[in-house]
């Protein structure tokens, strides 16, 4: 492809992107395709000869776009947001145009140094102290895996990488049932094992870990000859927004020498609003904290901010320097590939930098405060409707609800029917969760283009769907 052709199709792609954003409200939020429908329209074998770009672009519009669920839709209230602000999209285009591999300082000096600066800006914005140092991971799952590997190595005197886990006492890691399943996977992949991920009961309206139960579990494991290694705290759980109370839990963990990792993937970026910081008070004593700018903050996926109080322990666990990765003549530089499991690294810092500058903290705060205010007002309205009840305490812009028609029917089946009808309608997208064994529907406001009118429309659709099924 020559320069003129590239310029033409780059313009076409930019025009599509702008048109796509402008017309999202006209589209159903969730794709209306059936499993296998997209694949059936694609050839079984790759082309032997080059095809013209206009054919590729036509197939993209005809086959791919209708099969996409629209995560940037203003009525996407499912899961957590994956906001991609226009500023972030532009930054990603620029990064892709350069095609850089940012594994070492010398392979992309600007990318390395911008990552340090942008992450320090974000650290300041969420109120973390200056002794935390950050690295961009691809996702919270990777950050959590790194934390598990570090807690494993610390517990084993940094000998696990060399000699393995065979024949050693069991390492124990503690978490509540409210944590994300990435915690389970980190236990698997790190070699600690699912059976050694000990679930601590929760208590209180925010479904936080019970400190007395944690203390008792640690004592029982010590008595049984096991080795407590780590604690994972939940700040804004996926199911209900669960919040562990950090100060007392971290004190218990550190008294026993445990490494503490905080999963604040969704809620962490909301701490740019000082009034929300009570929800994670005390996290500054943790050893590792992860939060995702690629959720609520508006940074295009993937961009996960992993903050560490002791970089030395982290690097002692993960760093490896073969001769071909050394930067000779520079001993004081940062090579972020030594901070992550993966060697290859994209230029993720550019889009974080663009978003922080294009919106400013005040613009991002206004968006988040609106989402919280609108969501919590909706929770109050629904709870006042006949048959509706809140299934958990609202946290930031997330709440869960149930509906009971009052005729003795199976309520889980009724909630599933409600959810299916709402999502099939196309005007909203919601997802379920299970609370104390019973099905509930989640609502979270987080899309950047959501308005108060969209949340009002959600009330009407949810209420009318419940009436129609009653």
Coordinates of C-alpha atoms in Angstrom, one line a residue:
X1 CA 0.0 0.0 0.0
X2 CA 1.5 3.3 -1.0
X3 CA 1.3 6.5 0.9
X4 CA -1.6 8.0 -1.0
X5 CA -3.7 4.8 -0.7
X6 CA -2.9 4.6 3.0
X7 CA -4.0 8.2 3.5
X8 CA -7.2 7.6 1.7
X9 CA -8.2 4.6 3.8
X10 CA -7.0 6.2 7.0
X11 CA -9.4 9.0 6.2
X12 CA -12.2 6.5 5.5
X13 CA -11.5 4.8 8.8
X14 CA -11.7 8.1 10.6
X15 CA -14.9 9.0 8.9
X16 CA -16.4 5.7 9.8
X17 CA -15.3 6.2 13.5
X18 CA -16.9 9.6 13.7
X19 CA -20.1 8.4 11.9
X20 CA -20.3 5.4 14.2
X21 CA -20.2 7.4 17.3
X22 CA -22.8 9.9 16.0
X23 CA -25.3 7.2 15.2
X24 CA -24.9 4.8 18.2
X25 CA -28.2 5.8 19.7
X26 CA -29.9 4.5 16.6
X27 CA -28.5 1.0 17.1
X28 CA -29.6 -1.8 19.5
X29 CA -27.1 -2.0 22.4
X30 CA -26.4 -5.7 22.1
X31 CA -25.8 -7.5 18.8
X32 CA -28.8 -9.4 17.5
X33 CA -26.9 -12.2 15.8
X34 CA -27.1 -15.9 16.5
X35 CA -24.1 -18.0 17.3
X36 CA -22.2 -19.0 14.1
X37 CA -24.0 -16.4 12.0
X38 CA -20.9 -14.2 11.5
X39 CA -18.5 -17.1 10.8
X40 CA -20.9 -18.5 8.2
X41 CA -20.5 -15.4 6.1
X42 CA -16.7 -15.7 6.0
X43 CA -14.6 -17.9 3.6
X44 CA -13.2 -21.1 5.1
X45 CA -9.7 -20.4 3.7
X46 CA -7.5 -17.3 3.4
X47 CA -7.1 -15.6 0.0
X48 CA -4.1 -16.5 -2.1
X49 CA -4.0 -13.1 -3.8
X50 CA -4.4 -9.6 -2.5
X51 CA -7.9 -8.2 -2.3
X52 CA -8.8 -4.5 -2.9
X53 CA -9.3 -2.4 0.2
X54 CA -12.8 -1.3 -0.9
X55 CA -13.9 -5.0 -0.7
X56 CA -12.4 -5.3 2.8
X57 CA -14.1 -2.2 3.9
X58 CA -17.4 -3.2 2.4
X59 CA -17.3 -6.6 4.2
X60 CA -16.4 -4.9 7.4
X61 CA -19.5 -2.8 7.2
X62 CA -21.8 -5.6 6.0
X63 CA -20.6 -8.5 8.2
X64 CA -18.6 -7.2 11.2
X65 CA -20.4 -4.1 12.4
X66 CA -23.9 -5.7 12.6
X67 CA -22.4 -8.4 14.8
X68 CA -20.9 -6.1 17.4
X69 CA -22.3 -5.3 20.8
X70 CA -21.8 -1.5 21.2
X71 CA -19.8 -0.9 24.4
X72 CA -19.8 2.9 23.8
X73 CA -23.6 3.0 23.6
X74 CA -25.1 5.5 26.0
X75 CA -27.5 2.8 27.3
X76 CA -24.8 0.2 27.9
X77 CA -25.5 -0.5 31.6
X78 CA -24.0 -4.0 31.7
X79 CA -20.8 -5.4 33.2
X80 CA -18.5 -2.4 33.9
X81 CA -17.9 0.4 31.3
X82 CA -15.0 0.0 28.8
X83 CA -15.0 3.7 27.8
X84 CA -13.0 4.7 24.8
X85 CA -13.1 8.5 24.6
X86 CA -12.4 10.1 21.2
X87 CA -9.1 11.5 22.6
X88 CA -8.1 8.0 23.5
X89 CA -9.1 6.6 20.2
X90 CA -7.0 9.2 18.4
X91 CA -4.0 8.4 20.6
X92 CA -4.4 4.8 19.8
X93 CA -4.4 5.6 16.1
X94 CA -1.1 7.5 16.5
X95 CA 0.4 4.7 18.5
X96 CA -0.7 2.1 15.9
X97 CA 0.7 4.3 13.1
X98 CA 4.2 4.2 14.8
X99 CA 4.0 0.5 15.5
X100 CA 6.4 0.7 18.4
X101 CA 7.5 -2.2 20.6
X102 CA 8.0 -0.6 24.0
X103 CA 9.7 -3.4 25.9
X104 CA 12.9 -1.4 26.8
X105 CA 13.8 2.2 27.3
X106 CA 16.1 2.1 24.2
X107 CA 13.4 0.6 22.0
X108 CA 11.0 3.5 22.7
X109 CA 12.5 6.1 25.1
X110 CA 9.5 8.5 24.9
X111 CA 7.0 5.6 25.7
X112 CA 9.0 4.6 28.8
X113 CA 9.4 8.1 30.2
X114 CA 5.8 9.1 29.4
X115 CA 4.5 6.0 31.2
X116 CA 6.3 7.0 34.3
X117 CA 4.9 10.6 34.2
X118 CA 1.3 9.7 33.2
X119 CA 1.1 7.1 36.0
X120 CA 2.4 9.5 38.5
X121 CA -0.2 12.0 37.4
X122 CA -2.9 9.4 37.9
X123 CA -1.4 8.4 41.3
X124 CA -1.7 12.1 42.4
X125 CA -5.2 12.3 41.0
X126 CA -6.5 9.3 43.1
X127 CA -4.7 10.4 46.2
X128 CA -2.1 7.7 46.6
X129 CA 1.1 8.7 48.4
X130 CA 4.3 9.3 46.6
X131 CA 5.9 6.0 47.7
X132 CA 3.8 4.1 45.2
X133 CA 5.3 3.6 41.8
X134 CA 3.3 2.5 38.8
X135 CA 3.5 0.3 35.7
X136 CA 0.9 -0.2 33.0
X137 CA -0.4 -3.8 32.7
X138 CA -2.7 -5.0 29.9
X139 CA -5.5 -5.8 32.4
X140 CA -6.1 -6.2 36.1
X141 CA -5.8 -9.9 35.6
X142 CA -2.1 -9.5 34.8
X143 CA -1.5 -7.2 37.7
X144 CA -3.1 -9.6 40.0
X145 CA -1.1 -12.5 38.7
X146 CA 2.1 -10.4 39.2
X147 CA 0.9 -9.8 42.8
X148 CA 0.4 -13.5 43.4
X149 CA 3.8 -14.3 42.1
X150 CA 5.4 -11.7 44.4
X151 CA 3.5 -12.9 47.4
X152 CA 4.5 -16.4 46.6
X153 CA 8.2 -15.5 46.3
X154 CA 8.2 -13.4 49.4
X155 CA 6.7 -16.2 51.4
X156 CA 9.3 -18.6 50.1
X157 CA 12.3 -16.3 50.6
X158 CA 12.5 -15.7 46.8
X159 CA 13.4 -19.3 46.1
X160 CA 10.2 -20.4 44.3
X161 CA 11.3 -19.3 40.8
X162 CA 14.4 -21.4 41.1
X163 CA 13.3 -24.5 42.9
X164 CA 9.5 -24.7 42.3
X165 CA 6.8 -25.5 44.8
X166 CA 7.1 -29.3 45.1
X167 CA 7.6 -30.6 48.6
X168 CA 7.0 -27.3 50.3
X169 CA 4.3 -26.4 52.9
X170 CA 1.1 -25.1 51.5
X171 CA 0.9 -21.3 50.8
X172 CA -2.4 -19.7 51.7
X173 CA -4.0 -16.6 50.2
X174 CA -7.1 -15.0 51.7
X175 CA -10.0 -13.3 49.9
X176 CA -13.8 -13.0 50.2
X177 CA -16.2 -14.5 47.8
X178 CA -16.8 -11.1 46.3
X179 CA -13.5 -10.9 44.5
X180 CA -13.3 -11.2 40.7
X181 CA -12.6 -14.6 39.1
X182 CA -9.2 -13.2 38.0
X183 CA -8.2 -13.9 41.6
X184 CA -9.0 -17.6 41.2
X185 CA -7.0 -17.7 37.9
X186 CA -4.0 -16.0 39.6
X187 CA -4.0 -18.7 42.2
X188 CA -4.1 -21.4 39.5
X189 CA -1.4 -19.9 37.3
X190 CA 1.0 -19.0 40.2
X191 CA 1.0 -22.6 41.4
X192 CA -0.6 -21.7 44.7
X193 CA -3.7 -23.6 43.7
X194 CA -7.5 -23.1 44.1
X195 CA -7.7 -25.1 47.3
X196 CA -5.2 -22.7 49.0
X197 CA -7.3 -19.6 48.1
X198 CA -9.2 -19.3 51.4
X199 CA -12.6 -17.6 51.3
X200 CA -13.3 -15.3 54.2
X201 CA -16.9 -14.6 55.2
X202 CA -18.3 -11.1 54.6
X203 CA -20.4 -8.9 56.9
X204 CA -22.2 -5.6 56.7
X205 CA -24.1 -3.7 54.1
X206 CA -21.1 -3.3 51.8
X207 CA -20.4 -7.1 52.0
X208 CA -16.8 -6.5 53.3
X209 CA -14.5 -9.2 54.6
X210 CA -15.0 -10.0 58.3
X211 CA -11.7 -9.1 60.1
X212 CA -12.3 -11.6 63.0
X213 CA -12.9 -14.4 60.4
X214 CA -9.6 -13.5 58.7
X215 CA -7.7 -13.6 61.9
X216 CA -9.2 -16.9 62.8
X217 CA -8.4 -18.4 59.3
X218 CA -4.8 -17.3 59.5
X219 CA -4.4 -18.8 63.0
X220 CA -6.0 -22.1 61.9
X221 CA -3.6 -22.3 58.9
X222 CA -0.6 -21.6 61.1
X223 CA -1.7 -24.3 63.5
X224 CA -2.1 -26.7 60.6
X225 CA 1.5 -26.1 59.4
X226 CA 0.5 -24.0 56.4
X227 CA 2.2 -20.7 55.4
X228 CA 0.0 -17.6 55.0
X229 CA 1.3 -15.7 52.0
X230 CA -1.1 -13.0 50.9
X231 CA -4.4 -11.1 51.3
X232 CA -6.5 -9.8 48.4
X233 CA -8.9 -7.0 49.2
X234 CA -11.9 -6.0 47.1
X235 CA -12.6 -2.3 46.4
X236 CA -15.7 -2.3 44.2
X237 CA -16.5 -6.0 43.5
X238 CA -18.1 -6.9 40.2
X239 CA -21.3 -8.5 41.6
X240 CA -22.5 -5.8 44.0
X241 CA -19.7 -3.3 44.3
X242 CA -18.5 -4.9 47.6
X243 CA -16.0 -2.9 49.6
X244 CA -13.5 -4.4 52.1
X245 CA -12.5 -2.2 55.0
X246 CA -8.8 -1.8 54.4
X247 CA -7.3 -0.5 57.6
X248 CA -8.0 -3.3 60.0
X249 CA -7.6 -6.0 57.4
X250 CA -4.2 -4.7 56.3
X251 CA -3.1 -4.4 59.9
X252 CA -3.9 -8.1 60.5
X253 CA -2.2 -9.2 57.3
X254 CA 1.0 -7.2 57.9
X255 CA 1.2 -8.4 61.5
X256 CA 1.4 -11.9 60.0
X257 CA 3.8 -10.9 57.3
X258 CA 1.3 -11.2 54.4
X259 CA 1.6 -9.4 51.1
X260 CA -1.6 -7.3 50.5
X261 CA -3.0 -6.7 47.0
X262 CA -6.0 -4.5 46.4
X263 CA -8.3 -5.1 43.4
X264 CA -9.8 -1.7 42.7
X265 CA -10.1 -2.3 39.0
X266 CA -13.5 -0.5 38.6
X267 CA -13.8 1.7 41.6
X268 CA -10.2 2.9 41.8
X269 CA -10.4 5.6 39.2
X270 CA -13.5 7.1 40.9
X271 CA -11.1 8.2 43.6
X272 CA -10.2 11.2 41.4
X273 CA -13.3 12.5 43.3
X274 CA -12.1 13.2 46.8
X275 CA -15.6 12.6 48.3
X276 CA -15.5 9.0 47.3
X277 CA -12.1 8.2 48.9
X278 CA -13.7 7.1 52.2
X279 CA -14.6 3.9 50.3
X280 CA -10.9 2.9 50.1
X281 CA -9.5 4.6 53.2
X282 CA -6.4 2.9 54.3
X283 CA -5.3 1.3 51.0
X284 CA -2.1 3.4 51.1
X285 CA -0.8 0.7 53.5
X286 CA -1.2 -2.1 50.9
X287 CA 1.7 -3.5 49.0
X288 CA 0.0 -3.6 45.5
X289 CA -3.0 -1.8 44.1
X290 CA -4.6 -2.2 40.6
X291 CA -7.1 0.2 39.0
X292 CA -8.3 0.3 35.4
X293 CA -8.3 3.6 33.4
X294 CA -9.8 1.5 30.6
X295 CA -13.0 1.1 32.5
X296 CA -14.6 4.3 33.8
X297 CA -11.9 6.9 33.1
X298 CA -12.3 6.8 29.3
X299 CA -8.9 5.3 28.3
X300 CA -9.3 2.8 25.4
X301 CA -8.7 -0.8 26.4
X302 CA -6.2 -2.0 27.3
X303 CA -4.6 0.1 30.1
X304 CA -4.4 -1.1 33.7
X305 CA -2.5 0.9 36.3
X306 CA -0.6 -1.3 38.8
X307 CA 0.9 0.6 41.7
X308 CA 3.6 -0.9 44.0
X309 CA 4.9 0.1 47.4
X310 CA 8.0 -2.0 47.0
X311 CA 9.3 -2.2 43.5
X312 CA 12.3 -4.2 44.7
X313 CA 10.2 -7.2 45.7
X314 CA 8.3 -7.0 42.4
X315 CA 11.4 -6.9 40.3
X316 CA 13.1 -9.6 42.3
X317 CA 10.2 -11.8 41.3
X318 CA 9.8 -10.9 37.6
X319 CA 13.0 -9.4 36.3
X320 CA 15.2 -11.3 33.9
X321 CA 17.9 -9.8 31.7
X322 CA 19.4 -11.8 28.9
X323 CA 22.2 -10.2 27.1
X324 CA 20.1 -9.2 24.1
X325 CA 17.8 -7.1 26.4
X326 CA 20.5 -5.1 28.1
X327 CA 20.9 -1.4 27.5
X328 CA 24.6 -1.1 27.8
X329 CA 26.0 2.1 29.3
X330 CA 22.8 3.0 31.2
X331 CA 22.4 1.4 34.6
X332 CA 19.8 3.8 36.0
X333 CA 17.0 3.5 33.4
X334 CA 13.6 1.8 33.7
X335 CA 12.8 -1.2 31.4
X336 CA 9.1 -1.9 32.0
X337 CA 9.3 -5.4 30.4
X338 CA 11.0 -6.4 33.7
X339 CA 7.8 -5.3 35.6
X340 CA 5.4 -7.5 33.7
X341 CA 4.9 -11.1 32.7
X342 CA 4.8 -10.3 29.0
X343 CA 8.0 -9.1 27.2
X344 CA 6.4 -7.2 24.4
X345 CA 4.6 -4.0 25.3
X346 CA 2.4 -1.6 23.5
X347 CA 2.5 2.2 23.8
X348 CA -0.4 2.4 26.3
X349 CA 0.8 5.5 28.1
X350 CA 0.0 7.8 25.1
X351 CA -3.8 7.3 25.4
X352 CA -3.7 7.8 29.2
X353 CA -1.8 11.1 28.7
X354 CA -4.2 12.2 26.0
X355 CA -7.3 11.5 28.1
X356 CA -6.0 13.3 31.2
X357 CA -5.1 16.3 29.1
X358 CA -8.1 16.4 26.8
X359 CA -10.7 16.1 29.6
X360 CA -8.8 17.4 32.6
X361 CA -9.5 16.0 36.0
X362 CA -12.5 18.3 36.5
X363 CA -14.2 17.1 33.3
X364 CA -13.7 13.4 34.3
X365 CA -14.9 14.1 37.9
X366 CA -18.1 15.7 36.5
X367 CA -18.8 12.7 34.4
X368 CA -18.3 10.3 37.3
X369 CA -20.3 12.4 39.7
X370 CA -23.2 12.5 37.3
X371 CA -23.1 8.7 36.8
X372 CA -23.2 8.2 40.6
X373 CA -26.0 10.7 41.1
X374 CA -28.2 9.4 38.3
X375 CA -27.7 5.7 39.2
X376 CA -28.4 6.2 42.9
X377 CA -31.5 8.3 42.0
X378 CA -32.7 5.4 39.8
X379 CA -32.1 2.9 42.7
X380 CA -34.4 5.0 44.9
X381 CA -37.1 5.3 42.2
X382 CA -37.1 1.5 41.5
X383 CA -37.2 0.7 45.2
X384 CA -40.4 2.7 45.5
X385 CA -42.2 0.8 42.8
X386 CA -44.5 -2.0 43.7
X387 CA -42.7 -5.4 43.8
X388 CA -39.2 -4.0 43.4
X389 CA -36.5 -4.1 46.0
X390 CA -32.8 -3.4 46.1
X391 CA -30.7 -6.6 46.5
X392 CA -27.6 -4.8 47.8
X393 CA -26.5 -1.4 49.0
X394 CA -25.8 0.9 46.1
X395 CA -22.1 1.6 45.7
X396 CA -21.0 4.5 43.5
X397 CA -22.9 4.0 40.2
X398 CA -23.7 0.3 40.7
X399 CA -26.7 -1.2 42.3
X400 CA -28.7 -4.5 42.1
X401 CA -32.4 -5.1 42.2
X402 CA -35.1 -7.8 42.2
X403 CA -38.7 -7.9 41.4
X404 CA -41.4 -10.0 43.0
X405 CA -44.8 -10.1 41.3
X406 CA -46.2 -11.5 44.5
X407 CA -47.9 -14.6 43.0
X408 CA -45.5 -17.2 44.4
X409 CA -43.6 -17.9 41.1
X410 CA -40.0 -18.9 40.9
X411 CA -38.3 -15.6 41.3
X412 CA -35.0 -16.6 39.8
X413 CA -36.8 -17.7 36.6
X414 CA -38.8 -14.4 36.7
X415 CA -35.6 -12.3 37.0
X416 CA -34.1 -14.2 34.1
X417 CA -37.2 -13.7 32.0
X418 CA -37.1 -9.9 32.8
X419 CA -33.4 -9.7 31.9
X420 CA -33.9 -11.5 28.6
X421 CA -36.8 -9.3 27.6
X422 CA -35.0 -6.1 28.4
X423 CA -31.9 -7.1 26.5
X424 CA -33.8 -8.5 23.6
X425 CA -35.6 -5.2 23.3
X426 CA -32.3 -3.6 22.3
X427 CA -32.8 -0.3 24.1
X428 CA -30.8 -1.3 27.2
X429 CA -28.2 -3.8 28.1
X430 CA -28.1 -5.2 31.7
X431 CA -26.3 -8.2 33.2
X432 CA -27.2 -10.5 36.2
X433 CA -25.5 -11.4 39.4
X434 CA -26.2 -13.9 42.2
X435 CA -26.5 -12.6 45.7
X436 CA -26.8 -15.1 48.6
X437 CA -27.8 -17.8 46.1
X438 CA -30.5 -15.7 44.4
X439 CA -30.5 -14.1 41.0
X440 CA -30.5 -10.3 40.8
X441 CA -30.1 -7.7 38.0
X442 CA -27.2 -5.3 38.0
X443 CA -27.3 -1.7 36.9
X444 CA -24.3 0.5 36.5
X445 CA -24.0 3.8 34.8
X446 CA -20.6 4.5 33.3
X447 CA -20.7 5.1 29.5
X448 CA -19.2 8.5 28.7
X449 CA -22.1 9.5 26.5
X450 CA -24.8 8.5 29.0
X451 CA -27.2 11.3 29.9
X452 CA -29.8 11.6 32.7
X453 CA -32.4 11.0 30.0
X454 CA -30.9 7.6 29.3
X455 CA -31.1 6.7 32.9
X456 CA -34.8 7.9 33.0
X457 CA -35.5 5.7 30.0
X458 CA -33.9 2.8 31.8
X459 CA -36.4 3.3 34.6
X460 CA -39.4 3.2 32.2
X461 CA -38.1 0.1 30.4
X462 CA -37.4 -1.9 33.6
X463 CA -40.7 -0.9 35.2
X464 CA -42.7 -1.6 32.0
X465 CA -41.0 -5.0 31.5
X466 CA -41.8 -6.1 35.0
X467 CA -45.4 -5.1 34.6
X468 CA -45.7 -6.9 31.3
X469 CA -44.4 -10.1 32.9
X470 CA -46.5 -9.9 36.0

